[in-house]
Amino acid sequence: MRQAGRYLPEYRKVREKVDFLTLTKTPELAAEVTLQPIRRFGMDAAILFSDIMTPLEGMGVELEFAPGPLIRNPVRSAAAVDALRACDPEETVPFVLETLGILRDELPASAPLIGFAGAPFTLFCYLVEGGGSKTFNTAKAFLFAEPAAAVRLLEKLAEMTVSYLTAQAAAGAQALMLFDSWAGLLGPDDYRRFAVPSVTRVLDELAPLELPLIYFPNQGATLLADVAGLGADVVGLDWRTPLSAARATLGPAKAIQGNLDPAALFAPPNELRSRIDRVLEEAGSEPGHIFNLGHGIDRATDPDQVARLVDHVHERTEAADAE
Ligand code: CP3
């Protein structure tokens, strides 16, 4: 997760020349920074370089990054919800589709390409709040005060996300990931009422593509019984949930992804390796585990630690495969 980015000197070099939004809209550069971590570390999969906010501009949202997302016209009324446009990805995000095309040509066949989008509830949080927040009180107040308008907004976001991810698949994405970074802000009743219907719609409408669908409900430990009922093939987990407990709740039909604490990358190499071993042991192998961090890489991370992580996971999993 966030395998490209500011912890890499080669990324910072590209960013000296262009701002973040320009980088996401310039296919040659977006493809280049997607490939940087693959070249340096040899991860097993590449994730498109873009942002969850990228497709919102096409709906009429005025977006900036400083460095997190800022919205000049937050959506805080039923009228503002109705004014958001439905969009055709070919017209509004041609640069994303072009980036995916370049990547499919340049990536080795051994490294699948992951496309992604924000889950409707997480996009809702930024759109209503107008930017990042610890609590998203403005967004939650809108949800509680005007549930009908809020649900309409979540539905519009679900519809946009289905067309956006369908276009990513047509352009070459081989797996699709939905980031629900703020799912954990909701208690189980509100998660069921507000987040589940929109995310269900996205996952169910993408099912005919027959690509692996990965859903990441960040800080979702108390939501996993509901997540088990969603149409995701893989559930991404943050580090607060032991993988064995997550498996027990999610059942045998779901693969899991995760969940090393990104702060482990700041520990001495031996401690990092033993924490990786613990994640691999907790995960087991049935019905599938994708090793990953439990959230994004911090920008202060030493790239040599990431190299140690990738090498160690490869050594351990190759040894297990040989048994
Ligand atoms: O993983 C990758 O390599 C793909 C690229 C990627 C980015 N954002 C690039 C980025 C992905 C998958 C995302 C997803 C994303 N964006 C999420 C979901 C995952 C999560 O972290 O929960 C969210 C919530 C966002 C919104 C967002 N964009 C935030 C909060 C920020 C600020 C981050 C910070 O650390 O300050 C961004 C900006 C952003 N998106 C950067 C990158 C590399 C840093 C911007 C820069 O280069 O200046």
mmCIF file of N, CA, C and O in Angstrom, residues 15 17 34 39 68 77 102 114 271 278 290 294:
data_model
loop_
_atom_site.group_PDB
_atom_site.id
_atom_site.type_symbol
_atom_site.label_atom_id
_atom_site.label_comp_id
_atom_site.label_asym_id
_atom_site.label_seq_id
_atom_site.Cartn_x
_atom_site.Cartn_y
_atom_site.Cartn_z
ATOM 1 N N ARG A 15 9.039 14.435 -8.302
ATOM 2 C CA ARG A 15 8.152 15.436 -7.683
ATOM 3 C C ARG A 15 8.775 16.826 -7.608
ATOM 4 O O ARG A 15 8.059 17.817 -7.430
ATOM 5 N N LYS A 17 9.962 18.243 -10.044
ATOM 6 C CA LYS A 17 9.622 18.882 -11.326
ATOM 7 C C LYS A 17 8.127 19.140 -11.485
ATOM 8 O O LYS A 17 7.736 20.069 -12.174
ATOM 9 N N THR A 34 5.093 4.354 -10.691
ATOM 10 C CA THR A 34 4.524 3.039 -10.343
ATOM 11 C C THR A 34 5.615 1.975 -10.391
ATOM 12 O O THR A 34 5.663 1.064 -9.555
ATOM 13 N N ARG A 39 11.092 -1.949 -9.600
ATOM 14 C CA ARG A 39 12.496 -2.073 -10.036
ATOM 15 C C ARG A 39 13.434 -2.188 -8.849
ATOM 16 O O ARG A 39 14.338 -2.999 -8.811
ATOM 17 N N GLY A 68 -2.146 16.405 1.630
ATOM 18 C CA GLY A 68 -3.383 15.614 1.590
ATOM 19 C C GLY A 68 -4.441 16.332 0.762
ATOM 20 O O GLY A 68 -4.257 17.495 0.401
ATOM 21 N N SER A 77 -25.022 19.707 1.066
ATOM 22 C CA SER A 77 -26.480 19.893 0.987
ATOM 23 C C SER A 77 -27.028 18.949 -0.068
ATOM 24 O O SER A 77 -26.280 18.468 -0.936
ATOM 25 N N ILE A 102 0.338 1.783 -20.481
ATOM 26 C CA ILE A 102 1.814 1.816 -20.489
ATOM 27 C C ILE A 102 2.352 0.748 -19.538
ATOM 28 O O ILE A 102 3.280 -0.002 -19.853
ATOM 29 N N ILE A 114 -2.431 -3.882 -10.246
ATOM 30 C CA ILE A 114 -3.628 -3.651 -9.418
ATOM 31 C C ILE A 114 -4.172 -2.249 -9.699
ATOM 32 O O ILE A 114 -3.452 -1.255 -9.574
ATOM 33 N N GLU A 271 14.437 -7.347 14.506
ATOM 34 C CA GLU A 271 13.077 -7.197 15.038
ATOM 35 C C GLU A 271 12.074 -7.115 13.869
ATOM 36 O O GLU A 271 10.997 -7.713 13.912
ATOM 37 N N ARG A 278 6.080 -13.387 12.284
ATOM 38 C CA ARG A 278 4.846 -13.540 13.066
ATOM 39 C C ARG A 278 3.609 -13.326 12.188
ATOM 40 O O ARG A 278 2.622 -14.045 12.319
ATOM 41 N N ILE A 290 -1.955 -12.531 1.001
ATOM 42 C CA ILE A 290 -1.068 -11.591 0.313
ATOM 43 C C ILE A 290 -0.345 -10.808 1.396
ATOM 44 O O ILE A 290 -0.985 -10.082 2.173
ATOM 45 N N GLY A 294 0.017 -3.136 7.033
ATOM 46 C CA GLY A 294 -1.331 -2.905 7.538
ATOM 47 C C GLY A 294 -1.872 -1.527 7.195
ATOM 48 O O GLY A 294 -3.043 -1.234 7.440
#
